[in-house]
mmCIF file of C-alpha atoms in Angstrom:
data_model
loop_
_atom_site.group_PDB
_atom_site.id
_atom_site.type_symbol
_atom_site.label_atom_id
_atom_site.label_comp_id
_atom_site.label_asym_id
_atom_site.label_seq_id
_atom_site.Cartn_x
_atom_site.Cartn_y
_atom_site.Cartn_z
ATOM 1 C CA MET A 7 -27.477 -4.302 -10.183
ATOM 2 C CA ILE A 8 -23.806 -3.503 -10.479
ATOM 3 C CA VAL A 9 -20.901 -5.461 -11.843
ATOM 4 C CA PRO A 10 -20.087 -9.148 -11.284
ATOM 5 C CA LEU A 11 -17.581 -10.143 -8.637
ATOM 6 C CA ASN A 12 -15.096 -11.372 -11.225
ATOM 7 C CA HIS A 13 -14.663 -7.890 -12.687
ATOM 8 C CA ILE A 14 -13.761 -6.552 -9.250
ATOM 9 C CA LEU A 15 -11.305 -9.407 -8.720
ATOM 10 C CA LEU A 16 -9.730 -8.756 -12.125
ATOM 11 C CA LEU A 17 -9.322 -5.066 -11.259
ATOM 12 C CA SER A 18 -7.763 -6.066 -7.957
ATOM 13 C CA GLY A 19 -5.384 -8.475 -9.684
ATOM 14 C CA LEU A 20 -4.335 -5.803 -12.163
ATOM 15 C CA LEU A 21 -3.632 -3.341 -9.349
ATOM 16 C CA PHE A 22 -1.714 -6.017 -7.454
ATOM 17 C CA SER A 23 0.502 -6.804 -10.435
ATOM 18 C CA LEU A 24 1.174 -3.080 -10.949
ATOM 19 C CA GLY A 25 2.258 -2.815 -7.319
ATOM 20 C CA MET A 26 4.369 -5.945 -7.651
ATOM 21 C CA PHE A 27 6.075 -4.501 -10.734
ATOM 22 C CA CYS A 28 6.749 -1.263 -8.844
ATOM 23 C CA THR A 29 8.281 -3.152 -5.927
ATOM 24 C CA LEU A 30 10.417 -5.442 -8.055
ATOM 25 C CA ALA A 31 11.597 -3.064 -10.756
ATOM 26 C CA ARG A 32 12.002 0.403 -9.269
ATOM 27 C CA ARG A 33 15.474 1.297 -8.149
ATOM 28 C CA ASN A 34 14.426 3.392 -5.196
ATOM 29 C CA LEU A 35 13.525 2.228 -1.686
ATOM 30 C CA ILE A 36 10.720 4.783 -1.338
ATOM 31 C CA MET A 37 9.092 3.676 -4.583
ATOM 32 C CA MET A 38 9.411 0.050 -3.514
ATOM 33 C CA LEU A 39 7.500 0.827 -0.309
ATOM 34 C CA LEU A 40 4.921 2.645 -2.427
ATOM 35 C CA GLY A 41 4.523 -0.551 -4.462
ATOM 36 C CA ILE A 42 3.787 -2.503 -1.286
ATOM 37 C CA GLU A 43 1.105 0.063 -0.418
ATOM 38 C CA ILE A 44 -0.473 -0.460 -3.859
ATOM 39 C CA MET A 45 -0.521 -4.218 -3.297
ATOM 40 C CA LEU A 46 -2.196 -3.860 0.120
ATOM 41 C CA ASN A 47 -4.767 -1.542 -1.429
ATOM 42 C CA ALA A 48 -5.495 -4.084 -4.170
ATOM 43 C CA ALA A 49 -6.132 -6.713 -1.517
ATOM 44 C CA ALA A 50 -8.536 -4.334 0.218
ATOM 45 C CA VAL A 51 -10.479 -3.870 -3.042
ATOM 46 C CA ALA A 52 -10.808 -7.650 -3.399
ATOM 47 C CA PHE A 53 -12.057 -7.971 0.189
ATOM 48 C CA VAL A 54 -14.699 -5.268 -0.208
ATOM 49 C CA GLY A 55 -15.916 -6.861 -3.448
ATOM 50 C CA ALA A 56 -16.160 -10.265 -1.786
ATOM 51 C CA SER A 57 -17.986 -8.677 1.126
ATOM 52 C CA LEU A 58 -20.642 -7.397 -1.275
ATOM 53 C CA HIS A 59 -20.851 -10.698 -3.129
ATOM 54 C CA TRP A 60 -21.580 -12.813 -0.059
ATOM 55 C CA GLN A 61 -23.456 -10.059 1.784
ATOM 56 C CA GLN A 62 -21.209 -10.534 4.833
ATOM 57 C CA MET A 63 -19.403 -7.829 6.765
ATOM 58 C CA GLU A 64 -16.314 -9.973 7.432
ATOM 59 C CA GLY A 65 -14.636 -8.614 4.325
ATOM 60 C CA GLN A 66 -15.106 -5.037 5.428
ATOM 61 C CA ALA A 67 -13.740 -5.852 8.895
ATOM 62 C CA ILE A 68 -10.584 -7.290 7.319
ATOM 63 C CA VAL A 69 -10.041 -4.004 5.460
ATOM 64 C CA ILE A 70 -9.797 -2.185 8.804
ATOM 65 C CA PHE A 71 -6.933 -4.463 9.776
ATOM 66 C CA ILE A 72 -5.323 -4.041 6.364
ATOM 67 C CA LEU A 73 -5.346 -0.292 7.022
ATOM 68 C CA ALA A 74 -3.709 -0.802 10.431
ATOM 69 C CA VAL A 75 -1.024 -3.043 8.949
ATOM 70 C CA ALA A 76 -0.400 -0.592 6.088
ATOM 71 C CA ALA A 77 0.023 2.300 8.527
ATOM 72 C CA THR A 78 2.430 0.277 10.684
ATOM 73 C CA GLU A 79 4.424 -0.922 7.727
ATOM 74 C CA VAL A 80 4.814 2.514 6.197
ATOM 75 C CA THR A 81 5.854 4.069 9.520
ATOM 76 C CA ILE A 82 8.555 1.513 10.257
ATOM 77 C CA GLY A 83 9.597 1.296 6.616
ATOM 78 C CA LEU A 84 10.069 5.023 6.167
ATOM 79 C CA ALA A 85 11.984 5.273 9.446
ATOM 80 C CA ALA A 86 14.282 2.465 8.304
ATOM 81 C CA ILE A 87 14.763 4.152 4.921
ATOM 82 C CA LEU A 88 15.714 7.339 6.748
ATOM 83 C CA VAL A 89 18.337 5.444 8.754
ATOM 84 C CA VAL A 90 19.743 3.943 5.558
ATOM 85 C CA TYR A 91 19.749 7.352 3.892
ATOM 86 C CA ARG A 92 21.631 8.969 6.767
ATOM 87 C CA ARG A 93 24.205 6.240 6.623
ATOM 88 C CA THR A 94 24.756 6.027 2.870
ATOM 89 C CA ASP A 95 23.290 9.227 1.344
ATOM 90 C CA SER A 96 21.316 7.054 -1.032
ATOM 91 C CA VAL A 97 17.990 5.248 -1.334
ATOM 92 C CA ASP A 98 19.230 2.786 -3.918
ATOM 93 C CA PRO A 99 18.339 -0.788 -2.875
ATOM 94 C CA ASP A 100 21.432 -1.909 -4.748
ATOM 95 C CA MET A 101 23.626 -0.011 -2.302
ATOM 96 C CA ASP A 102 26.936 -1.426 -1.308
ATOM 97 C CA ALA A 103 27.752 0.369 1.896
ATOM 98 C CA ALA A 104 24.546 -0.139 3.865
ATOM 99 C CA LEU A 105 24.705 -3.898 3.711
ATOM 100 C CA TRP A 106 28.178 -3.997 5.185
ATOM 101 C CA GLU A 107 29.530 -2.926 8.507
ATOM 102 C CA LYS A 108 31.221 0.435 8.614
ATOM 103 C CA GLY A 109 34.863 0.061 7.722
ATOM 104 C CA GLY A 110 34.375 -3.472 6.478
ATOM 105 C CA SER A 111 35.531 -4.538 3.087
ATOM 106 C CA ARG A 112 33.919 -6.701 0.487
ATOM 107 C CA MET B 20 -26.466 -1.350 -18.120
ATOM 108 C CA SER B 21 -27.267 0.881 -15.194
ATOM 109 C CA ILE B 22 -25.579 4.074 -14.131
ATOM 110 C CA LEU B 23 -23.800 2.259 -11.290
ATOM 111 C CA THR B 24 -22.192 -0.166 -13.735
ATOM 112 C CA LEU B 25 -20.951 2.670 -15.924
ATOM 113 C CA LEU B 26 -19.656 4.444 -12.826
ATOM 114 C CA PHE B 27 -17.759 1.312 -11.782
ATOM 115 C CA TYR B 28 -15.941 1.008 -15.093
ATOM 116 C CA ALA B 29 -15.100 4.716 -15.160
ATOM 117 C CA ILE B 30 -13.667 4.538 -11.641
ATOM 118 C CA ALA B 31 -11.770 1.334 -12.437
ATOM 119 C CA LEU B 32 -10.206 3.013 -15.478
ATOM 120 C CA LEU B 33 -9.255 6.029 -13.349
ATOM 121 C CA ILE B 34 -7.637 3.841 -10.683
ATOM 122 C CA VAL B 35 -5.639 1.729 -13.129
ATOM 123 C CA VAL B 36 -4.414 4.700 -15.173
ATOM 124 C CA ALA B 37 -3.456 6.699 -12.076
ATOM 125 C CA THR B 38 -1.603 3.743 -10.559
ATOM 126 C CA ALA B 39 0.201 2.990 -13.812
ATOM 127 C CA MET B 40 1.271 6.634 -14.036
ATOM 128 C CA ALA B 41 2.424 6.496 -10.406
ATOM 129 C CA VAL B 42 4.656 3.454 -10.800
ATOM 130 C CA THR B 43 6.402 4.883 -13.873
ATOM 131 C CA ARG B 44 7.051 8.461 -12.716
ATOM 132 C CA ARG B 45 10.642 9.441 -12.212
ATOM 133 C CA ASN B 46 9.810 12.332 -9.896
ATOM 134 C CA MET B 47 8.678 10.828 -6.585
ATOM 135 C CA VAL B 48 6.414 13.765 -5.712
ATOM 136 C CA HIS B 49 4.491 13.233 -8.931
ATOM 137 C CA ALA B 50 4.260 9.518 -8.202
ATOM 138 C CA VAL B 51 2.801 10.191 -4.746
ATOM 139 C CA LEU B 52 0.281 12.686 -6.136
ATOM 140 C CA TYR B 53 -0.871 10.202 -8.785
ATOM 141 C CA LEU B 54 -1.231 7.599 -6.074
ATOM 142 C CA VAL B 55 -3.368 9.999 -4.025
ATOM 143 C CA LEU B 56 -5.633 10.262 -7.072
ATOM 144 C CA SER B 57 -5.729 6.475 -7.279
ATOM 145 C CA PHE B 58 -6.702 6.207 -3.594
ATOM 146 C CA PHE B 59 -9.481 8.749 -4.070
ATOM 147 C CA GLY B 60 -10.744 6.522 -6.883
ATOM 148 C CA THR B 61 -10.542 3.501 -4.582
ATOM 149 C CA ALA B 62 -12.564 5.381 -1.970
ATOM 150 C CA MET B 63 -15.270 6.046 -4.568
ATOM 151 C CA LEU B 64 -15.172 2.373 -5.478
ATOM 152 C CA PHE B 65 -15.658 1.388 -1.823
ATOM 153 C CA TYR B 66 -18.657 3.686 -1.608
ATOM 154 C CA LEU B 67 -20.071 2.122 -4.767
ATOM 155 C CA LEU B 68 -19.563 -1.365 -3.351
ATOM 156 C CA GLY B 69 -21.515 -0.524 -0.202
ATOM 157 C CA ALA B 70 -18.826 0.429 2.315
ATOM 158 C CA PRO B 71 -19.221 4.166 3.030
ATOM 159 C CA PHE B 72 -17.284 3.996 6.304
ATOM 160 C CA LEU B 73 -14.319 2.345 4.600
ATOM 161 C CA ALA B 74 -14.490 4.969 1.857
ATOM 162 C CA ALA B 75 -14.030 7.671 4.483
ATOM 163 C CA LEU B 76 -11.212 5.729 6.151
ATOM 164 C CA GLU B 77 -9.486 5.219 2.809
ATOM 165 C CA ILE B 78 -9.372 8.958 2.232
ATOM 166 C CA ILE B 79 -8.373 9.803 5.802
ATOM 167 C CA ILE B 80 -5.723 7.131 6.319
ATOM 168 C CA TYR B 81 -4.403 6.199 2.891
ATOM 169 C CA ALA B 82 -4.698 9.435 0.942
ATOM 170 C CA GLY B 83 -4.378 11.670 3.990
ATOM 171 C CA ALA B 84 -1.922 10.120 6.420
ATOM 172 C CA ILE B 85 0.189 7.556 4.585
ATOM 173 C CA MET B 86 0.777 9.568 1.428
ATOM 174 C CA VAL B 87 1.604 12.689 3.444
ATOM 175 C CA LEU B 88 4.145 10.607 5.351
ATOM 176 C CA PHE B 89 5.737 9.700 2.021
ATOM 177 C CA LEU B 90 5.756 13.372 1.018
ATOM 178 C CA PHE B 91 7.455 14.304 4.316
ATOM 179 C CA LEU B 92 10.196 11.754 3.725
ATOM 180 C CA ILE B 93 10.699 12.895 0.119
ATOM 181 C CA MET B 94 11.017 16.465 1.378
ATOM 182 C CA MET B 95 13.461 15.435 4.115
ATOM 183 C CA ILE B 96 15.941 13.685 1.886
ATOM 184 C CA ARG B 97 17.884 15.439 -0.820
ATOM 185 C CA LEU B 98 19.185 13.016 -3.374
ATOM 186 C CA LYS B 99 22.421 14.279 -4.853
ATOM 187 C CA THR B 100 22.525 11.860 -7.729
ATOM 188 C CA LEU B 101 19.297 10.158 -8.630
ATOM 189 C CA PRO B 102 19.806 6.445 -9.127
ATOM 190 C CA GLY B 103 18.647 4.941 -12.388
ATOM 191 C CA MET B 104 14.886 4.625 -12.502
ATOM 192 C CA PHE B 105 14.653 0.907 -13.241
ATOM 193 C CA PHE B 106 17.073 -1.900 -12.664
ATOM 194 C CA PRO B 107 19.173 -3.008 -15.647
ATOM 195 C CA VAL B 108 17.491 -5.348 -18.105
ATOM 196 C CA GLY B 109 18.854 -8.458 -16.432
ATOM 197 C CA GLN B 110 16.830 -7.639 -13.307
ATOM 198 C CA LEU B 111 13.970 -5.773 -14.963
ATOM 199 C CA LEU B 112 13.002 -8.739 -17.115
ATOM 200 C CA PRO B 113 12.295 -11.107 -14.191
ATOM 201 C CA ALA B 114 10.219 -8.363 -12.547
ATOM 202 C CA ILE B 115 8.066 -7.998 -15.666
ATOM 203 C CA LEU B 116 7.806 -11.776 -16.025
ATOM 204 C CA ILE B 117 6.736 -12.271 -12.402
ATOM 205 C CA SER B 118 4.095 -9.545 -12.392
ATOM 206 C CA ALA B 119 2.729 -10.540 -15.823
ATOM 207 C CA GLY B 120 2.722 -14.168 -14.736
ATOM 208 C CA PHE B 121 0.801 -13.280 -11.591
ATOM 209 C CA LEU B 122 -1.726 -11.349 -13.683
ATOM 210 C CA VAL B 123 -2.250 -14.277 -16.069
ATOM 211 C CA VAL B 124 -2.554 -16.884 -13.315
ATOM 212 C CA SER B 125 -4.945 -14.817 -11.217
ATOM 213 C CA SER B 126 -7.095 -13.969 -14.268
ATOM 214 C CA VAL B 127 -7.361 -17.646 -15.212
ATOM 215 C CA MET B 128 -8.251 -18.594 -11.638
ATOM 216 C CA VAL B 129 -10.875 -15.864 -11.400
ATOM 217 C CA GLY B 130 -12.320 -16.754 -14.801
ATOM 218 C CA ARG B 131 -12.776 -20.395 -13.805
ATOM 219 C CA ASN B 132 -15.318 -19.441 -11.147
ATOM 220 C CA PRO B 133 -18.709 -19.489 -12.915
ATOM 221 C CA ALA B 134 -20.611 -18.182 -9.903
ATOM 222 C CA GLY B 135 -18.702 -14.913 -10.067
ATOM 223 C CA TRP B 136 -20.053 -13.843 -13.453
ATOM 224 C CA ALA B 137 -23.546 -12.982 -12.223
ATOM 225 C CA PRO B 138 -24.041 -9.269 -11.516
ATOM 226 C CA MET B 139 -24.299 -8.503 -7.816
ATOM 227 C CA PRO B 140 -27.197 -6.590 -6.305
ATOM 228 C CA ALA B 141 -26.227 -3.293 -4.749
ATOM 229 C CA ALA B 142 -26.221 -3.207 -0.961
ATOM 230 C CA GLN B 143 -24.881 -0.916 1.698
ATOM 231 C CA ALA B 144 -23.538 -1.519 5.191
ATOM 232 C CA SER B 145 -24.302 1.493 7.358
ATOM 233 C CA PRO B 146 -21.419 2.729 9.508
ATOM 234 C CA LEU B 147 -23.475 2.037 12.649
ATOM 235 C CA ALA B 148 -24.116 -1.593 11.730
ATOM 236 C CA PHE B 149 -20.505 -2.007 10.689
ATOM 237 C CA GLY B 150 -19.174 -0.563 13.936
ATOM 238 C CA VAL B 151 -21.459 -2.729 16.055
ATOM 239 C CA TYR B 152 -20.424 -5.781 14.067
ATOM 240 C CA LEU B 153 -16.720 -4.957 14.315
ATOM 241 C CA PHE B 154 -16.681 -4.382 18.045
ATOM 242 C CA GLN B 155 -18.948 -7.313 18.881
ATOM 243 C CA THR B 156 -17.254 -9.930 16.739
ATOM 244 C CA HIS B 157 -13.681 -8.778 16.309
ATOM 245 C CA TRP B 158 -12.973 -6.809 19.488
ATOM 246 C CA LEU B 159 -9.845 -8.834 20.264
ATOM 247 C CA ALA B 160 -8.410 -8.228 16.803
ATOM 248 C CA VAL B 161 -9.103 -4.497 17.206
ATOM 249 C CA GLU B 162 -7.112 -4.525 20.455
ATOM 250 C CA ILE B 163 -4.256 -6.385 18.767
ATOM 251 C CA ALA B 164 -4.282 -3.826 15.941
ATOM 252 C CA SER B 165 -3.982 -1.035 18.496
ATOM 253 C CA MET B 166 -0.987 -2.819 20.055
ATOM 254 C CA LEU B 167 0.526 -3.077 16.569
ATOM 255 C CA LEU B 168 0.141 0.664 16.073
ATOM 256 C CA LEU B 169 1.795 1.271 19.455
ATOM 257 C CA VAL B 170 4.720 -0.903 18.365
ATOM 258 C CA ALA B 171 4.948 1.147 15.162
ATOM 259 C CA LEU B 172 5.035 4.368 17.196
ATOM 260 C CA VAL B 173 7.826 3.162 19.474
ATOM 261 C CA GLY B 174 9.717 1.580 16.591
ATOM 262 C CA ALA B 175 9.604 4.744 14.508
ATOM 263 C CA TYR B 176 10.897 6.727 17.505
ATOM 264 C CA VAL B 177 13.756 4.319 18.139
ATOM 265 C CA LEU B 178 14.727 4.155 14.466
ATOM 266 C CA GLY B 179 14.428 7.886 13.944
ATOM 267 C CA ARG B 180 16.659 8.965 16.824
ATOM 268 C CA ARG B 181 19.915 10.611 15.889
ATOM 269 C CA VAL B 182 22.597 7.999 16.318
ATOM 270 C CA ARG B 183 25.262 9.293 18.676
ATOM 271 C CA GLY B 184 28.832 8.155 18.784
ATOM 272 C CA PRO B 185 29.829 5.170 20.902
ATOM 273 C CA SER B 186 31.149 7.494 23.596
ATOM 274 C CA ALA B 187 27.635 8.605 24.535
ATOM 275 C CA ASP B 188 26.722 5.188 25.861
ATOM 276 C CA ALA B 189 29.927 4.951 27.817
ATOM 277 C CA ARG B 190 29.270 8.329 29.426
ATOM 278 C CA GLU B 191 25.773 7.303 30.442
ATOM 279 C CA GLU B 192 26.981 4.100 32.002
ATOM 280 C CA ALA B 193 29.681 5.810 34.048
ATOM 281 C CA PRO B 194 28.429 6.724 37.528
#
């Protein structure tokens, strides 16, 4: 006998809120992407716990797709961050220049 | 209280502490290394919850591939002036409120489910059974996931190309 499902869900919720805080509060595009990874991982924990609770393998199958989505998201996200960095020399999400056309004025 | 229960709480503590350290580190390399520790803990948790194949995938893909990708990017860029670590208070406060609010709401919702308080029996899905199940029931979704990864490959190539000046296109179009 191991723990009840609710303890796993509470752990998952705590991880999710940590990732959400990282995404919302950090002033760095790379750390924001890292926060999204933490949130996806928290969702995976919840799915595996639910899979054990109902003795179904659906939950574990979903985790495979979460992994695929996480890999896709981090690849595209890091490439986009690299483009922004080349253009503005900064990974600050509060940047001024990257959101405007080159040579444009506010 | 069995040994598995104790193991679960120890691993949960490890994951939460490592993640909390990761989201508050100023040095991004340290943050990524703490997150690798957190993903190793998650892999142990998956094994404990009866998903040994997913535990292996978690280490290979999350801790191995994704975090190394982050490390590559951190090594590629050289930040001249580090931006402030957190947003100013006017923006930090809503972030704390939203994440704390999510935590409270989700805890209340989870706590209202009485069926979830009974301890679960341990079980294990063997990788063979899991693979057979995945490819018999969700083969279409697996194909769609492979298409998604192909899109990511092409997209990363297109985004990562060196951007040439506008004259390059004109030269290519000229006969």
